[in-house]
Short mmCIF file of C-alpha atoms and ligand atoms in Angstrom, two decimals:
data_model
loop_
_atom_site.label_atom_id
_atom_site.label_comp_id
_atom_site.label_asym_id
_atom_site.label_seq_id
_atom_site.Cartn_x
_atom_site.Cartn_y
_atom_site.Cartn_z
CA MET A 1 38.65 6.11 20.45
CA GLN A 2 37.30 5.65 16.96
CA LYS A 3 34.84 8.34 15.85
CA VAL A 4 31.54 7.26 14.29
CA ASP A 5 28.41 9.22 13.37
CA THR A 6 25.85 7.41 15.52
CA LEU A 7 25.84 4.94 18.39
CA ILE A 8 22.63 3.11 19.21
CA GLU A 9 23.32 1.99 22.75
CA ASN A 10 22.09 -0.57 25.23
CA GLY A 11 19.30 -2.17 23.25
CA LEU A 12 18.13 -5.73 22.75
CA ILE A 13 19.95 -6.31 19.46
CA VAL A 14 18.43 -8.88 17.11
CA THR A 15 21.02 -9.21 14.35
CA LEU A 16 19.43 -11.82 12.01
CA ASP A 17 23.01 -12.68 10.99
CA GLY A 18 23.98 -16.23 9.97
CA THR A 19 23.76 -17.53 13.54
CA ALA A 20 20.83 -15.29 14.51
CA ARG A 21 22.91 -13.68 17.26
CA VAL A 22 20.90 -11.78 19.89
CA LEU A 23 22.60 -9.36 22.30
CA PRO A 24 20.52 -8.56 25.41
CA GLU A 25 22.46 -5.36 26.13
CA GLY A 26 24.15 -4.39 22.91
CA SER A 27 25.09 -1.42 20.76
CA VAL A 28 25.35 -0.66 17.07
CA ALA A 29 27.93 1.79 15.70
CA ILE A 30 27.02 3.53 12.45
CA HIS A 31 29.30 5.58 10.23
CA GLY A 32 28.16 7.11 6.96
CA SER A 33 25.68 4.75 5.39
CA THR A 34 26.96 1.56 6.98
CA ILE A 35 27.20 -0.38 10.21
CA THR A 36 30.74 -0.24 11.65
CA ALA A 37 30.28 -2.58 14.60
CA VAL A 38 27.71 -4.56 16.56
CA GLY A 39 28.50 -5.92 20.01
CA PRO A 40 27.96 -5.90 23.77
CA LYS A 41 27.54 -2.32 25.00
CA GLU A 42 30.78 -2.24 27.04
CA GLU A 43 32.84 -3.48 24.11
CA ILE A 44 31.41 -0.90 21.74
CA ALA A 45 31.67 1.92 24.32
CA ALA A 46 35.36 1.07 24.85
CA VAL A 47 36.21 1.55 21.18
CA TYR A 48 33.75 4.02 19.64
CA SER A 49 32.58 7.52 20.39
CA ALA A 50 29.88 9.26 18.40
CA GLU A 51 28.44 12.61 17.46
CA THR A 52 24.94 11.29 18.15
CA THR A 53 24.03 8.65 20.70
CA VAL A 54 20.63 7.02 20.84
CA ASN A 55 19.55 5.36 24.07
CA ALA A 56 17.93 2.07 23.10
CA GLU A 57 17.16 0.88 26.62
CA ASN A 58 13.82 -1.02 26.66
CA HIS A 59 13.99 -1.21 22.88
CA LEU A 60 14.56 -4.03 20.44
CA VAL A 61 16.89 -3.12 17.56
CA MET A 62 16.66 -5.11 14.32
CA PRO A 63 17.03 -4.80 10.55
CA GLY A 64 14.21 -2.87 8.87
CA LEU A 65 11.47 -4.94 7.24
CA ILE A 66 11.49 -5.53 3.49
CA ASN A 67 8.16 -5.35 1.64
CA ALA A 68 8.96 -7.35 -1.50
CA HIS A 69 5.81 -6.63 -3.49
CA THR A 70 3.72 -3.48 -3.56
CA HIS A 71 2.29 -0.71 -5.72
CA LEU A 72 2.96 2.28 -3.49
CA SER A 73 1.01 5.07 -5.14
CA MET A 74 -2.18 3.05 -4.90
CA THR A 75 -2.41 4.45 -1.35
CA LEU A 76 -4.51 7.14 -3.05
CA LEU A 77 -6.99 4.44 -4.14
CA ARG A 78 -7.18 2.80 -0.70
CA GLY A 79 -10.75 1.62 -0.04
CA LEU A 80 -12.02 2.83 -3.42
CA ALA A 81 -13.00 -0.61 -4.75
CA ASP A 82 -13.43 -3.13 -1.93
CA ASP A 83 -15.61 -6.23 -1.70
CA LEU A 84 -16.08 -6.52 -5.45
CA VAL A 85 -15.53 -9.36 -7.92
CA LEU A 86 -12.26 -9.08 -9.85
CA GLU A 87 -13.76 -7.60 -13.04
CA ALA A 88 -15.66 -4.85 -11.18
CA PHE A 89 -12.60 -4.17 -9.01
CA LEU A 90 -10.30 -3.80 -12.02
CA GLU A 91 -12.76 -1.63 -13.89
CA ARG A 92 -13.00 0.81 -10.97
CA VAL A 93 -9.23 0.86 -10.30
CA TRP A 94 -8.16 1.12 -13.94
CA GLU A 95 -10.61 3.93 -14.57
CA ALA A 96 -9.18 5.90 -11.63
CA GLU A 97 -5.59 5.15 -12.70
CA GLU A 98 -6.30 6.25 -16.25
CA LYS A 99 -7.82 9.54 -15.11
CA PHE A 100 -5.65 10.52 -12.16
CA MET A 101 -2.30 8.74 -12.11
CA ASN A 102 0.19 11.19 -13.61
CA PRO A 103 3.72 11.78 -12.25
CA PRO A 104 2.78 14.41 -9.60
CA THR A 105 -0.10 12.26 -8.29
CA ILE A 106 2.10 9.17 -8.26
CA ARG A 107 4.73 11.06 -6.32
CA LEU A 108 2.10 12.16 -3.77
CA GLY A 109 0.79 8.59 -3.41
CA ALA A 110 4.34 7.31 -2.97
CA GLU A 111 5.08 9.93 -0.29
CA LEU A 112 1.95 8.93 1.60
CA ALA A 113 3.04 5.28 1.33
CA ILE A 114 6.56 6.08 2.54
CA CYS A 115 5.15 7.88 5.62
CA GLU A 116 3.07 4.80 6.36
CA MET A 117 5.95 2.37 5.75
CA ILE A 118 8.51 4.22 7.86
CA ARG A 119 5.97 4.47 10.70
CA GLY A 120 5.48 0.72 10.47
CA GLY A 121 9.16 -0.26 10.38
CA THR A 122 9.53 -1.00 6.68
CA THR A 123 12.81 0.41 5.32
CA PHE A 124 12.89 -1.13 1.84
CA ALA A 125 10.12 -1.84 -0.65
CA GLN A 126 9.92 -3.34 -4.11
CA ASP A 127 7.42 -1.23 -6.02
CA MET A 128 5.85 -1.79 -9.43
CA TYR A 129 3.95 1.16 -10.84
CA TRP A 130 3.50 3.58 -13.73
CA PHE A 131 6.02 6.42 -14.05
CA PRO A 132 8.66 4.77 -11.82
CA GLU A 133 10.82 7.94 -11.80
CA ALA A 134 8.12 9.74 -9.81
CA THR A 135 8.24 7.08 -7.09
CA ALA A 136 12.03 6.86 -7.19
CA GLU A 137 12.31 10.63 -6.69
CA ALA A 138 9.85 10.49 -3.77
CA ALA A 139 11.94 7.75 -2.17
CA ARG A 140 15.24 9.49 -2.80
CA SER A 141 14.14 12.75 -1.22
CA ALA A 142 12.56 10.94 1.75
CA GLY A 143 15.74 8.90 2.29
CA PHE A 144 13.78 5.68 1.76
CA ARG A 145 15.26 2.59 0.08
CA LEU A 146 13.40 1.41 -3.01
CA MET A 147 13.69 -1.22 -5.68
CA ASN A 148 11.67 -0.26 -8.73
CA GLY A 149 11.98 0.19 -12.43
CA PRO A 150 10.36 0.28 -15.84
CA ILE A 151 7.02 -1.48 -16.10
CA PHE A 152 6.15 -3.47 -19.26
CA VAL A 153 2.68 -4.20 -20.64
CA ASP A 154 1.37 -4.76 -24.17
CA PHE A 155 -1.27 -2.03 -23.93
CA GLU A 156 -0.69 1.69 -23.45
CA GLY A 157 -1.47 1.72 -19.73
CA ALA A 158 -1.94 4.66 -17.41
CA ASP A 159 1.42 6.06 -18.58
CA HIS A 160 0.14 6.24 -22.20
CA THR A 161 3.25 4.53 -23.54
CA PRO A 162 2.96 2.33 -26.65
CA ALA A 163 4.67 -1.06 -26.26
CA ASP A 164 7.38 -0.16 -28.79
CA GLN A 165 8.52 2.80 -26.66
CA ARG A 166 8.94 0.81 -23.45
CA GLU A 167 12.48 -0.37 -24.19
CA GLY A 168 13.71 3.19 -24.69
CA LYS A 169 12.05 4.36 -21.49
CA ALA A 170 13.48 1.39 -19.65
CA ARG A 171 17.02 2.19 -20.79
CA THR A 172 16.63 5.80 -19.65
CA PHE A 173 15.55 4.66 -16.18
CA LEU A 174 18.22 1.96 -15.84
CA ASP A 175 20.96 4.40 -16.90
CA LYS A 176 19.71 7.17 -14.63
CA TYR A 177 19.60 5.04 -11.46
CA ALA A 178 22.56 2.76 -12.17
CA ASP A 179 24.76 4.29 -9.47
CA GLU A 180 22.17 5.37 -6.90
CA GLU A 181 22.61 4.05 -3.39
CA LEU A 182 18.96 4.20 -2.27
CA ILE A 183 17.28 3.33 -5.56
CA HIS A 184 17.91 -0.19 -6.82
CA PRO A 185 16.78 -0.56 -10.44
CA CYS A 186 14.87 -3.63 -11.54
CA LEU A 187 12.96 -4.79 -14.63
CA MET A 188 9.22 -5.13 -14.15
CA PRO A 189 7.15 -6.94 -16.74
CA HIS A 190 3.60 -6.84 -15.34
CA GLY A 191 2.96 -10.56 -16.00
CA THR A 192 3.08 -13.12 -18.80
CA TYR A 193 -0.66 -12.69 -19.52
CA THR A 194 -0.15 -8.94 -20.12
CA VAL A 195 3.29 -9.01 -21.79
CA SER A 196 3.62 -10.93 -25.06
CA PRO A 197 6.69 -12.92 -26.23
CA PRO A 198 8.35 -10.20 -28.39
CA LEU A 199 8.39 -7.81 -25.42
CA LEU A 200 9.59 -10.59 -23.09
CA GLU A 201 12.55 -11.10 -25.44
CA ILE A 202 13.45 -7.42 -25.20
CA ILE A 203 13.23 -7.56 -21.41
CA LYS A 204 15.56 -10.57 -21.33
CA THR A 205 18.08 -8.64 -23.44
CA LEU A 206 17.92 -5.77 -20.93
CA MET A 207 18.34 -8.23 -18.04
CA ASP A 208 21.56 -9.55 -19.57
CA GLU A 209 22.84 -6.12 -20.51
CA TYR A 210 22.14 -4.27 -17.26
CA LEU A 211 22.44 -7.25 -14.87
CA VAL A 212 19.50 -6.08 -12.76
CA PRO A 213 16.88 -8.20 -10.95
CA LEU A 214 13.50 -8.99 -12.47
CA HIS A 215 10.17 -8.76 -10.69
CA THR A 216 6.81 -9.79 -12.11
CA HIS A 217 3.37 -11.08 -11.14
CA ALA A 218 3.06 -14.82 -11.70
CA SER A 219 0.25 -17.29 -11.09
CA GLU A 220 -1.80 -14.97 -8.92
CA THR A 221 -5.23 -16.06 -10.18
CA ALA A 222 -6.68 -19.15 -11.83
CA PHE A 223 -7.84 -16.88 -14.66
CA GLU A 224 -4.26 -15.75 -15.36
CA VAL A 225 -2.92 -19.32 -15.44
CA ALA A 226 -5.77 -20.46 -17.73
CA THR A 227 -5.16 -17.52 -20.09
CA VAL A 228 -1.45 -18.27 -20.43
CA GLN A 229 -2.15 -22.00 -20.78
CA GLU A 230 -4.63 -21.37 -23.56
CA ARG A 231 -2.38 -18.94 -25.45
CA TYR A 232 0.98 -20.67 -25.11
CA ASN A 233 0.20 -24.13 -23.77
CA GLU A 234 2.43 -23.57 -20.72
CA THR A 235 2.26 -22.05 -17.24
CA PRO A 236 3.44 -18.50 -16.47
CA VAL A 237 6.44 -19.96 -14.62
CA SER A 238 7.47 -22.32 -17.43
CA GLN A 239 7.06 -19.48 -19.90
CA LEU A 240 9.35 -17.23 -17.86
CA ASP A 241 11.85 -20.06 -17.78
CA ARG A 242 11.68 -20.55 -21.54
CA PHE A 243 12.71 -16.91 -21.91
CA GLY A 244 15.59 -17.42 -19.48
CA MET A 245 14.00 -15.11 -16.94
CA LEU A 246 14.10 -17.40 -13.90
CA GLN A 247 17.37 -16.19 -12.40
CA PRO A 248 18.59 -16.18 -8.77
CA THR A 249 17.54 -12.52 -8.43
CA THR A 250 14.13 -13.01 -10.03
CA THR A 251 11.17 -12.59 -7.66
CA LEU A 252 7.63 -13.60 -8.58
CA ALA A 253 4.72 -11.92 -6.83
CA HIS A 254 1.96 -14.18 -5.47
CA GLY A 255 2.73 -17.67 -6.84
CA VAL A 256 -0.69 -18.89 -5.73
CA HIS A 257 -1.57 -21.35 -8.50
CA LEU A 258 1.70 -23.21 -9.01
CA ALA A 259 1.99 -26.65 -10.58
CA PRO A 260 4.47 -29.12 -9.02
CA GLU A 261 6.64 -28.66 -12.13
CA ASP A 262 6.64 -24.86 -11.55
CA ILE A 263 7.90 -25.36 -8.00
CA ARG A 264 10.61 -27.71 -9.21
CA LEU A 265 11.72 -25.14 -11.81
CA LEU A 266 11.81 -22.30 -9.24
CA ALA A 267 13.91 -24.41 -6.87
CA GLU A 268 16.32 -25.37 -9.64
CA ARG A 269 16.77 -21.79 -10.86
CA GLY A 270 16.87 -20.24 -7.37
CA SER A 271 14.09 -17.76 -8.12
CA ALA A 272 11.87 -16.57 -5.28
CA VAL A 273 8.15 -16.23 -4.65
CA VAL A 274 6.73 -13.19 -2.85
CA HIS A 275 3.90 -14.41 -0.63
CA CYS A 276 1.18 -11.76 -0.21
CA PRO A 277 -1.29 -13.53 2.09
CA VAL A 278 -3.36 -10.53 3.21
CA SER A 279 -4.03 -9.32 -0.32
CA ASN A 280 -4.67 -12.85 -1.63
CA LEU A 281 -7.13 -13.70 1.14
CA LYS A 282 -9.04 -10.44 0.75
CA THR A 283 -9.45 -10.91 -3.00
CA ALA A 284 -10.22 -14.63 -2.53
CA ALA A 285 -7.39 -15.55 -4.93
CA GLY A 286 -6.15 -18.40 -2.72
CA PHE A 287 -2.61 -18.26 -1.32
CA ALA A 288 0.88 -19.53 -2.13
CA PRO A 289 1.57 -23.19 -1.24
CA LEU A 290 4.14 -22.38 1.42
CA PRO A 291 4.75 -25.98 2.62
CA ALA A 292 5.52 -27.22 -0.92
CA LEU A 293 7.71 -24.18 -1.69
CA LYS A 294 9.67 -24.54 1.54
CA GLU A 295 10.10 -28.27 1.09
CA ALA A 296 11.48 -27.72 -2.42
CA GLY A 297 13.83 -25.00 -1.12
CA VAL A 298 12.27 -22.08 -3.02
CA PRO A 299 13.05 -18.78 -1.26
CA VAL A 300 9.81 -17.13 -0.10
CA LEU A 301 9.62 -13.41 0.66
CA LEU A 302 6.73 -11.34 1.95
CA GLY A 303 4.74 -8.46 0.53
CA THR A 304 1.62 -6.46 1.20
CA ASP A 305 0.70 -5.88 -2.48
CA GLY A 306 -0.88 -2.51 -3.31
CA THR A 307 -3.31 -0.81 -0.96
CA SER A 308 -6.19 -1.09 -3.41
CA SER A 309 -6.19 -4.80 -2.57
CA SER A 310 -4.49 -5.04 0.85
CA ASN A 311 -5.62 -1.60 2.10
CA ASP A 312 -2.54 -1.03 4.22
CA LEU A 313 1.22 -1.53 4.06
CA ASP A 314 1.44 -3.34 7.40
CA MET A 315 4.22 -5.92 7.20
CA TRP A 316 3.63 -7.15 10.79
CA LYS A 317 0.19 -8.35 9.75
CA VAL A 318 1.79 -10.10 6.76
CA LEU A 319 4.36 -11.77 9.04
CA ARG A 320 1.59 -13.11 11.24
CA PHE A 321 -0.47 -14.45 8.35
CA ALA A 322 2.64 -16.03 6.81
CA ALA A 323 3.26 -17.85 10.08
CA ILE A 324 -0.21 -19.17 10.80
CA LEU A 325 -2.05 -19.50 7.49
CA ALA A 326 -0.71 -22.86 6.30
CA ARG A 327 -0.83 -24.52 9.72
CA SER A 328 -4.45 -25.61 10.06
CA GLU A 329 -4.41 -27.19 6.61
CA LEU A 330 -1.20 -29.02 7.56
CA GLY A 331 -2.35 -29.77 11.10
CA ASP A 332 1.17 -28.79 12.13
CA PRO A 333 1.77 -25.91 14.57
CA THR A 334 5.55 -26.27 14.14
CA PHE A 335 5.47 -25.27 10.47
CA ASN A 336 7.32 -22.05 9.58
CA PRO A 337 8.52 -21.05 13.07
CA ALA A 338 8.83 -17.39 14.06
CA LEU A 339 12.56 -16.98 13.34
CA ASP A 340 12.03 -18.30 9.78
CA VAL A 341 9.15 -15.87 9.32
CA VAL A 342 11.23 -12.87 10.44
CA ARG A 343 13.97 -13.96 8.02
CA MET A 344 11.46 -13.98 5.15
CA ALA A 345 11.07 -10.21 5.62
CA THR A 346 14.75 -9.44 6.33
CA SER A 347 17.78 -11.59 5.45
CA ASP A 348 16.02 -13.95 3.01
CA ALA A 349 14.40 -11.03 1.19
CA ALA A 350 17.68 -9.12 0.85
CA ARG A 351 19.45 -12.19 -0.58
CA ALA A 352 16.71 -13.01 -3.09
CA MET A 353 16.67 -9.41 -4.30
CA GLY A 354 20.42 -9.54 -4.96
CA LEU A 355 21.36 -7.38 -1.94
CA GLY A 356 22.34 -10.03 0.56
CA GLU A 357 25.83 -8.56 0.97
CA LYS A 358 24.41 -5.16 1.84
CA LEU A 359 21.08 -5.64 3.64
CA GLY A 360 18.93 -7.91 5.77
CA SER A 361 20.98 -8.24 8.95
CA LEU A 362 22.88 -6.11 11.46
CA GLU A 363 26.51 -6.83 10.60
CA PRO A 364 29.58 -4.64 10.02
CA GLY A 365 29.82 -3.47 6.41
CA LYS A 366 26.10 -3.66 5.73
CA TYR A 367 23.91 -0.62 5.17
CA ALA A 368 22.54 0.77 8.41
CA ASP A 369 18.85 0.14 7.70
CA LEU A 370 17.44 -0.61 11.13
CA ILE A 371 14.43 -0.09 13.33
CA MET A 372 13.81 0.22 17.05
CA ILE A 373 10.77 -1.28 18.75
CA GLU A 374 9.59 -0.01 22.11
CA LEU A 375 9.20 -2.99 24.43
CA ASN A 376 7.83 -1.27 27.53
CA LYS A 377 4.21 -1.97 26.63
CA PRO A 378 1.57 -4.26 28.16
CA HIS A 379 1.06 -6.28 24.98
CA LEU A 380 4.83 -6.90 24.72
CA THR A 381 5.23 -8.01 28.35
CA PRO A 382 6.71 -10.45 29.34
CA LEU A 383 9.32 -11.29 26.72
CA PHE A 384 10.42 -14.92 26.52
CA ASP A 385 11.34 -15.23 22.86
CA VAL A 386 12.18 -12.27 20.63
CA TYR A 387 11.00 -13.91 17.39
CA SER A 388 7.68 -14.99 18.89
CA GLN A 389 7.18 -11.45 20.08
CA LEU A 390 8.00 -10.01 16.65
CA VAL A 391 5.69 -12.33 14.72
CA TYR A 392 2.79 -12.78 17.13
CA ALA A 393 2.61 -9.59 19.22
CA VAL A 394 4.46 -6.58 17.77
CA GLY A 395 2.49 -4.06 15.70
CA ARG A 396 3.33 -1.00 13.63
CA GLU A 397 2.66 1.43 16.49
CA ASP A 398 5.51 -0.17 18.48
CA VAL A 399 8.15 1.05 16.02
CA SER A 400 9.75 4.11 17.63
CA ASP A 401 12.82 4.95 15.54
CA VAL A 402 13.92 4.16 11.99
CA PHE A 403 17.30 4.55 10.30
CA ILE A 404 17.85 4.06 6.57
CA HIS A 405 21.29 4.20 4.93
CA GLY A 406 22.71 5.46 8.22
CA LYS A 407 20.31 8.40 8.53
CA ALA A 408 17.47 8.78 11.02
CA VAL A 409 14.15 9.08 9.20
CA MET A 410 11.99 8.68 12.30
CA ARG A 411 12.94 9.51 15.90
CA ASP A 412 10.52 8.92 18.74
CA ARG A 413 7.67 8.43 16.23
CA ARG A 414 8.35 11.78 14.55
CA LEU A 415 9.03 11.64 10.82
CA LEU A 416 12.11 13.66 9.91
CA THR A 417 12.18 13.67 6.12
CA LEU A 418 8.51 14.02 5.18
CA ASP A 419 5.82 16.55 6.11
CA GLU A 420 3.08 14.03 6.73
CA ASN A 421 0.32 16.53 7.59
CA TRP A 422 0.84 18.32 4.30
CA ILE A 423 0.97 14.99 2.42
CA MET A 424 -2.26 13.77 4.06
CA TYR A 425 -3.96 17.09 3.29
CA GLN A 426 -2.97 16.82 -0.38
CA ALA A 427 -4.06 13.18 -0.48
CA ARG A 428 -7.52 14.05 0.88
CA LEU A 429 -7.91 16.75 -1.78
CA LYS A 430 -6.93 14.27 -4.47
CA ALA A 431 -9.36 11.69 -3.06
CA GLU A 432 -12.23 14.20 -3.38
CA GLU A 433 -11.37 14.48 -7.08
CA ILE A 434 -11.14 10.70 -7.46
CA ALA A 435 -14.48 10.15 -5.70
CA GLY A 436 -15.97 12.56 -8.26
ZN1 LIG B 501 0.68 -6.72 -7.40
#
């Protein structure tokens, strides 16, 4: 018998591998941070024995969800500025950020977000926010997987950093997290309307030197596109391309107002769009043209955006919107079927973020980032098609157990690496201050 650390036994295994293999009674063997084997329960039981066994009967086992665009610490600003026009919204949010968002507060907001994400089955998030070390440290100590990195803007921002000091800070971050297993460094220019050409050039140099992915906002609002057009006589996407920033591991948040030429460029370069339908609909920004993107072959990932615009970090809600939103306009109920939607938040996301070899499916050699969903519930009965169930019926409260990098971070809905009552208590105190 081969010894492994953990065996998750007798579950409905949804691998999301290349052939989308589903095992009705299967097991997953985990050793260290990675998956050793996936197979029918008898086969796995014949070869492997484990220190810890998890009974996954009546549970679906699948890769953890990937939230490809968010601003985690904004959990502390949840509901602070709703139902306002953009200018009033930004004024309220920026004022609060300016006053309250320092590294300890950002860490607290990130911890609150990580509690929420683990409870909802998200195991990996791409976060853009001030003081990225604070969020990275929160993730590392919670055992949560994070892609984040230095943010770039022309103005001083809530981190009070002049533009000419951003390169130095970026290098410090990229060096510090170069060999981390849970923290995946990335370059994060805020957007082409907030980052001017000289700074974009520096970011491109860093991209080439450190070989890390790039994540930025692009074409979220008509105002943003008009601003860039007026200043540079090009679209945000064409500008990014002119700087050589549209790479296969580049991901653009929102992509709502894209010209046909933008879509062609994205397809040619292999860069991805992160669709954030819940945030976009709430702020009346429009939404990404999914049919045109899919037809052109542009990878599309899914994100919640920050909780000051989306209010929660619920990826199941995002999956459902991503499936149904474009259909009435198209008059086509077959568009973006459930399996494709689940892939947008798992295997497609991992690949577009440069981690396709390591994440996004349950296969030997990949990191053991997986979730269990309790199926013995009225709203999940009966079960004809696993992907339909995942996209149209499953909710966050159905996630029972979560493993990240081979370690359990939630068992039986109990968080193991975070003291959520203490975090919520601290967050309420901070909110009293913010409310003033
Ligand atoms: Zn955003």
